[in-house]
Each structure stands twice: as C-alpha cells, then as structure tokens.
C-alpha positions as MATLAB code, in Angstrom:
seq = 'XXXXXXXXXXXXXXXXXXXXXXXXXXXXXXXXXXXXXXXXXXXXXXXXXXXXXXXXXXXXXXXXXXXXXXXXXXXXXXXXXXXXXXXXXXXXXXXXXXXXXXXXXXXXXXXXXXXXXXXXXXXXXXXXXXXXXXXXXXXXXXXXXXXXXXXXXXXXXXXXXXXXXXXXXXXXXXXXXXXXXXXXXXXXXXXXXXXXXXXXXXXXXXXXXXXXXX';
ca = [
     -41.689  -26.862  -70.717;
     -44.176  -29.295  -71.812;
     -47.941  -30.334  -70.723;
     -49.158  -33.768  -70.834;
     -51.694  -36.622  -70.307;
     -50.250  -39.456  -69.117;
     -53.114  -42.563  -69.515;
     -52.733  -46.027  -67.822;
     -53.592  -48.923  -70.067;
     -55.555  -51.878  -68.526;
     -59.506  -51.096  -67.554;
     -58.428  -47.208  -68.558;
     -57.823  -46.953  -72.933;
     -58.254  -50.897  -73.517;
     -61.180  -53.328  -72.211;
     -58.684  -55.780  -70.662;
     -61.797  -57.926  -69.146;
     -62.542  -58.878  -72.639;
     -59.276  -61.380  -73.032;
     -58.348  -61.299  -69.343;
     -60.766  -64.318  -68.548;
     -60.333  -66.252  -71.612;
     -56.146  -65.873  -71.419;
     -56.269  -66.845  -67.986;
     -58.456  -69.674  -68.854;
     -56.171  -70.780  -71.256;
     -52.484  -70.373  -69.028;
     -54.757  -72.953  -66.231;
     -55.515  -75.236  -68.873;
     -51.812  -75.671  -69.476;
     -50.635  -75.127  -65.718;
     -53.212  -78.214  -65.502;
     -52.313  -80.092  -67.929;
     -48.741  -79.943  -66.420;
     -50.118  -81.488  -63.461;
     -48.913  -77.406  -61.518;
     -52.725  -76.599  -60.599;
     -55.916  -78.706  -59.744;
     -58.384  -75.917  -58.786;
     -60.413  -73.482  -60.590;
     -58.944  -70.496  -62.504;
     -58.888  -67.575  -60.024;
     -60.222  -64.899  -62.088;
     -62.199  -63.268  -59.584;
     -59.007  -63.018  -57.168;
     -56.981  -61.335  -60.516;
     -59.569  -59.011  -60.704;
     -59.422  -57.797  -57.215;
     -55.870  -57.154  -57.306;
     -55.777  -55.758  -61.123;
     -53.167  -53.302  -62.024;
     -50.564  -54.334  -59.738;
     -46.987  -55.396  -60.571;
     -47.216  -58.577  -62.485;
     -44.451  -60.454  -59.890;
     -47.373  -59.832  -57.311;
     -50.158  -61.372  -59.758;
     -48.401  -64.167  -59.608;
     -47.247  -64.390  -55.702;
     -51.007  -63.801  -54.914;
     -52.721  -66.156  -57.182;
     -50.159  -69.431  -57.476;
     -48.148  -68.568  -53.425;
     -46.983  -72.261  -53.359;
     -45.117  -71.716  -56.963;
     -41.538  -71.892  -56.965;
     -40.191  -68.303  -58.612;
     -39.463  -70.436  -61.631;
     -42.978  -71.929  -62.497;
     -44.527  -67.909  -61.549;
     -42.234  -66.827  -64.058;
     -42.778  -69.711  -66.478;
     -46.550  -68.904  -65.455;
     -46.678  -65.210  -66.424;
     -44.805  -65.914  -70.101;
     -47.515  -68.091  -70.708;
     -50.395  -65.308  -69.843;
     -48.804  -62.847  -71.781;
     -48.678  -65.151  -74.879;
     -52.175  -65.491  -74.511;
     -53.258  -62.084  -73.706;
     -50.928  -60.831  -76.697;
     -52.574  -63.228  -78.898;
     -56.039  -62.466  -78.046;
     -55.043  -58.803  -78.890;
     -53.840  -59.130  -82.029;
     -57.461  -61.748  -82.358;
     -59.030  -58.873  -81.456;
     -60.595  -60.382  -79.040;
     -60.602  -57.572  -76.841;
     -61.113  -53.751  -77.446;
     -60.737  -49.841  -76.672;
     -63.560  -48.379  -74.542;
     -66.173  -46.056  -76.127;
     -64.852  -43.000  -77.720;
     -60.837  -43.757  -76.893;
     -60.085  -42.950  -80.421;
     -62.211  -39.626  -80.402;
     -60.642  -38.258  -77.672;
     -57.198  -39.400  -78.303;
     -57.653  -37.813  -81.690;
     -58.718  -34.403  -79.691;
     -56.243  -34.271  -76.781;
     -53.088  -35.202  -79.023;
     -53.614  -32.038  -81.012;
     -52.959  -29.836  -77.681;
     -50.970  -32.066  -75.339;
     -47.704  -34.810  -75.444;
     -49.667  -38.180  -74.757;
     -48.112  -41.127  -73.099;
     -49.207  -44.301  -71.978;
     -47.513  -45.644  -68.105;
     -48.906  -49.015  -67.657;
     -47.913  -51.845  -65.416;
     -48.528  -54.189  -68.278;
     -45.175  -55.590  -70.078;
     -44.042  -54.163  -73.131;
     -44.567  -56.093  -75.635;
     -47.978  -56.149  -74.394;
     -48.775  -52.502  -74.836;
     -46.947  -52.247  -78.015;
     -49.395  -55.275  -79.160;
     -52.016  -52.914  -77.884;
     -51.414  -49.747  -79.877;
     -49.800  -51.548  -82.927;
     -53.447  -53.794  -83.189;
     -55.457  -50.251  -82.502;
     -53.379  -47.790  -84.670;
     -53.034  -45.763  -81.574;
     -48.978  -45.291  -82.537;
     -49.236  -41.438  -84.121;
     -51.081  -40.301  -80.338;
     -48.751  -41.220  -77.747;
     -45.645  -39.490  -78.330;
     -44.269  -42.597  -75.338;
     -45.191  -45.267  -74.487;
     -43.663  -46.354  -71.372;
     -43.509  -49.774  -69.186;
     -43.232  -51.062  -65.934;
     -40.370  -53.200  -67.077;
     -38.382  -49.913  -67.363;
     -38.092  -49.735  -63.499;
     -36.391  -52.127  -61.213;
     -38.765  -51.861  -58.051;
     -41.983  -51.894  -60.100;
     -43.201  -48.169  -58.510;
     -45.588  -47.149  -60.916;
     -45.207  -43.630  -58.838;
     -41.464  -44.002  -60.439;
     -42.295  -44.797  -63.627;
     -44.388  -41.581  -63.814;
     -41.578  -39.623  -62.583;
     -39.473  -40.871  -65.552;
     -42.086  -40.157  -67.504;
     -42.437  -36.271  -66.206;
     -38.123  -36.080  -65.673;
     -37.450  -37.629  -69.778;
     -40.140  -34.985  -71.192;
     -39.376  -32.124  -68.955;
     -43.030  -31.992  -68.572;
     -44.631  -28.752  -67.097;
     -47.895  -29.666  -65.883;
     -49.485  -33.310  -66.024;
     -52.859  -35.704  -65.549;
     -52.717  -39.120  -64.900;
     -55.645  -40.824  -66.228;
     -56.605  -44.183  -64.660;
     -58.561  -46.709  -62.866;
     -56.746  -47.736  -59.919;
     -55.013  -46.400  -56.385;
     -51.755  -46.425  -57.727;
     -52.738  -44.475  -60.683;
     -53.661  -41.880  -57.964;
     -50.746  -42.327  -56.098;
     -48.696  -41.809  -58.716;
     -50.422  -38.294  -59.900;
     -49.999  -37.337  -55.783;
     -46.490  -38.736  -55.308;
     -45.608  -36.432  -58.515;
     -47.620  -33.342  -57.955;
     -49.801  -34.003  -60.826;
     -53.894  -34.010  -60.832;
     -55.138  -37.463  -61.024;
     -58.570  -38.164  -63.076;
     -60.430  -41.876  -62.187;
     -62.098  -43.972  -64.648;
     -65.228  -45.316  -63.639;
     -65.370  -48.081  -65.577;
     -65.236  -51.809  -65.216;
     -62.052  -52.396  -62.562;
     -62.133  -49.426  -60.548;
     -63.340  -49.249  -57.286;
     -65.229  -46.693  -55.271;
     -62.905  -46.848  -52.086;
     -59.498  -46.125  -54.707;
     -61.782  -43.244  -56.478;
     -62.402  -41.026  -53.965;
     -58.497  -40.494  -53.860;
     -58.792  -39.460  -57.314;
     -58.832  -35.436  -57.967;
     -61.442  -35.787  -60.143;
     -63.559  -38.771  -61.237;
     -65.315  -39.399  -65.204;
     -67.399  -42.182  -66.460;
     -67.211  -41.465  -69.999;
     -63.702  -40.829  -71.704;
     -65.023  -38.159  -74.156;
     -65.210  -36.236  -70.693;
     -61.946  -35.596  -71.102;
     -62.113  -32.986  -73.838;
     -63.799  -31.073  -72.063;
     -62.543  -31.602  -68.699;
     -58.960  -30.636  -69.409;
     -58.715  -26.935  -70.275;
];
C-alpha cells in the first residue's frame, strides 16, 4: 500500500488572487455589458467564500440569476481565469517547485481541487508541474461536489496507505478528518484563522513541508 500527499490547488500550490480579481473583473464587464449586472464586481464576497463548489460561487454572488445565466456566468470566469494562466498572469507560491521536486521522490502526489478541470490541467500544463503529481483529480469527478468524497476517491483509486491533505481551507480539513488522514493548513493569502485551528498542523512556508513530513 501506498503513501501520499494529496495538495489542494487554489491559495495552496498556485497564487489564485493574482488572476482571480482581474478574471472576475473581466466576466462583470461582460455580465454588464449584457445589461445581467449593474453593481460593482463582488470580489471581496468571492474571497470570503473561496474554495467552495463553483455552483455555490455562483448562487452566492449573482442569487437573482436564473440557473442558466450562473452557468453561462461561470463558463465565462473560467475562460478568463484559464486565459490569464496560460498569460501568466498569475503564479506558484514561493518554493512550490522545490518542494514538489523533494516530496515526489518519496511519496505519490496528487492534486484534489474544487477548481474545474480544464482549469487545473491549464495550471500544471503552464507550470510544468505534469511529471509530480502522479493525479490530478477534480471536483467535476463527483456528482454532489463533497470535496471529503473526492479525497476518498482519491485514497480508494490509489489504495493509498497513509495520507496528508495539504490546504488552505475548512473543507480541506474536513476532508483529511472525514478520511482519517492528517490535515496540514496553509497560511497564506485565503486561509483563515477560525478554519486553521481545525487543521492538524499549520505551515506558513511550503518548503516546511520537507521537513515536516517524515
């Protein structure tokens, strides 16, 4: 049986605030332009509710959308986002690659992200991060948008031994609990002190990690 690290994306490897304004920006303009919004973007409300299923992104910031225009909404983001990636517009917190690098000589990495496929794939194919994560694995890949289930098919499809989750937000944690894995926080620019302390252990650097994990 296998050991692994299994890393969340978004404010964890990659420094989503770097595109996430600018993308967002950009989806308003049009939603505007279509005559669908007439406030201010509501960046500030995305951040507070980062990392959750992208269907609730969308129910929280546009509520008075029809299903249609939140779904016509979120193509449009992810357009932008993806194309800000590829820009490189956005990047990989300090010493991702190092530690990566490190960790992938000892352990099976995967990625479990709420983000959308095509998303992460832009991700690691725009970073070169391909030849670390032996999976990388989507929140499109289950139904009810659990990321606690999406961890379990990542732990069931590897037949994996022992396990961290690495990440910035509660349902990173809950997913490590809801498994029986040991959850590590990320201190860095979405995480929240409240959501840390249910973290097993917390780091504010990711070279920590090479250390950290035995």
């Amino acid at each position: 049986m296998n050991q692994a690290i299994i890393f969340d994306m978004d404010g964890t490897l990659f420094q989503t605030n770097k595109i996430l304004e600018p993308a967002l920006e950009a989806t308003f303009d049009v939603l505007r332009e279509n005559g669908l919004w007439d406030d201010v973007t509501p960046i500030n409300k995305y951040r507070e509710i980062m990392g959750v299923p992208l269907s609730v992104v969308w129910e929280t910031l546009c509520p008075d959308f029809s299903q249609d225009d939140r779904e016509q909404s979120n193509e449009l983001f992810q357009e932008k986002l993806n194309e800000m990636i590829r820009r490189k517009k956005g990047a990989l917190y300090p010493h991702v690659v190092m530690t990566l690098q490190s960790l992938s000589t000892k352990y099976f990495l995967f990625v479990a992200s709420n983000g959308y496929e095509e998303y992460l794939q832009t991700i690691v194919d725009t970073y070169d991060l391909h030849h670390y994560f032996k999976n990388i694995y989507s929140i499109q890949l289950i139904p009810s948008g659990n990321k606690s289930e999406l961890v379990k098919k990542v732990v069931e499809e590897n037949d994996l031994a022992k396990a961290w989750v690495v990440g910035d937000r509660l349902s990173d944690f809950k997913a490590a609990k809801d498994n029986a894995l040991t959850s590590i926080g990320v201190n860095f620019d979405f995480a929240q002190l409240d959501e840390l302390k249910q973290a097993d252990i917390v780091i504010n650097d990711m070279k920590e990690l090479t250390t950290l994990i035995p």
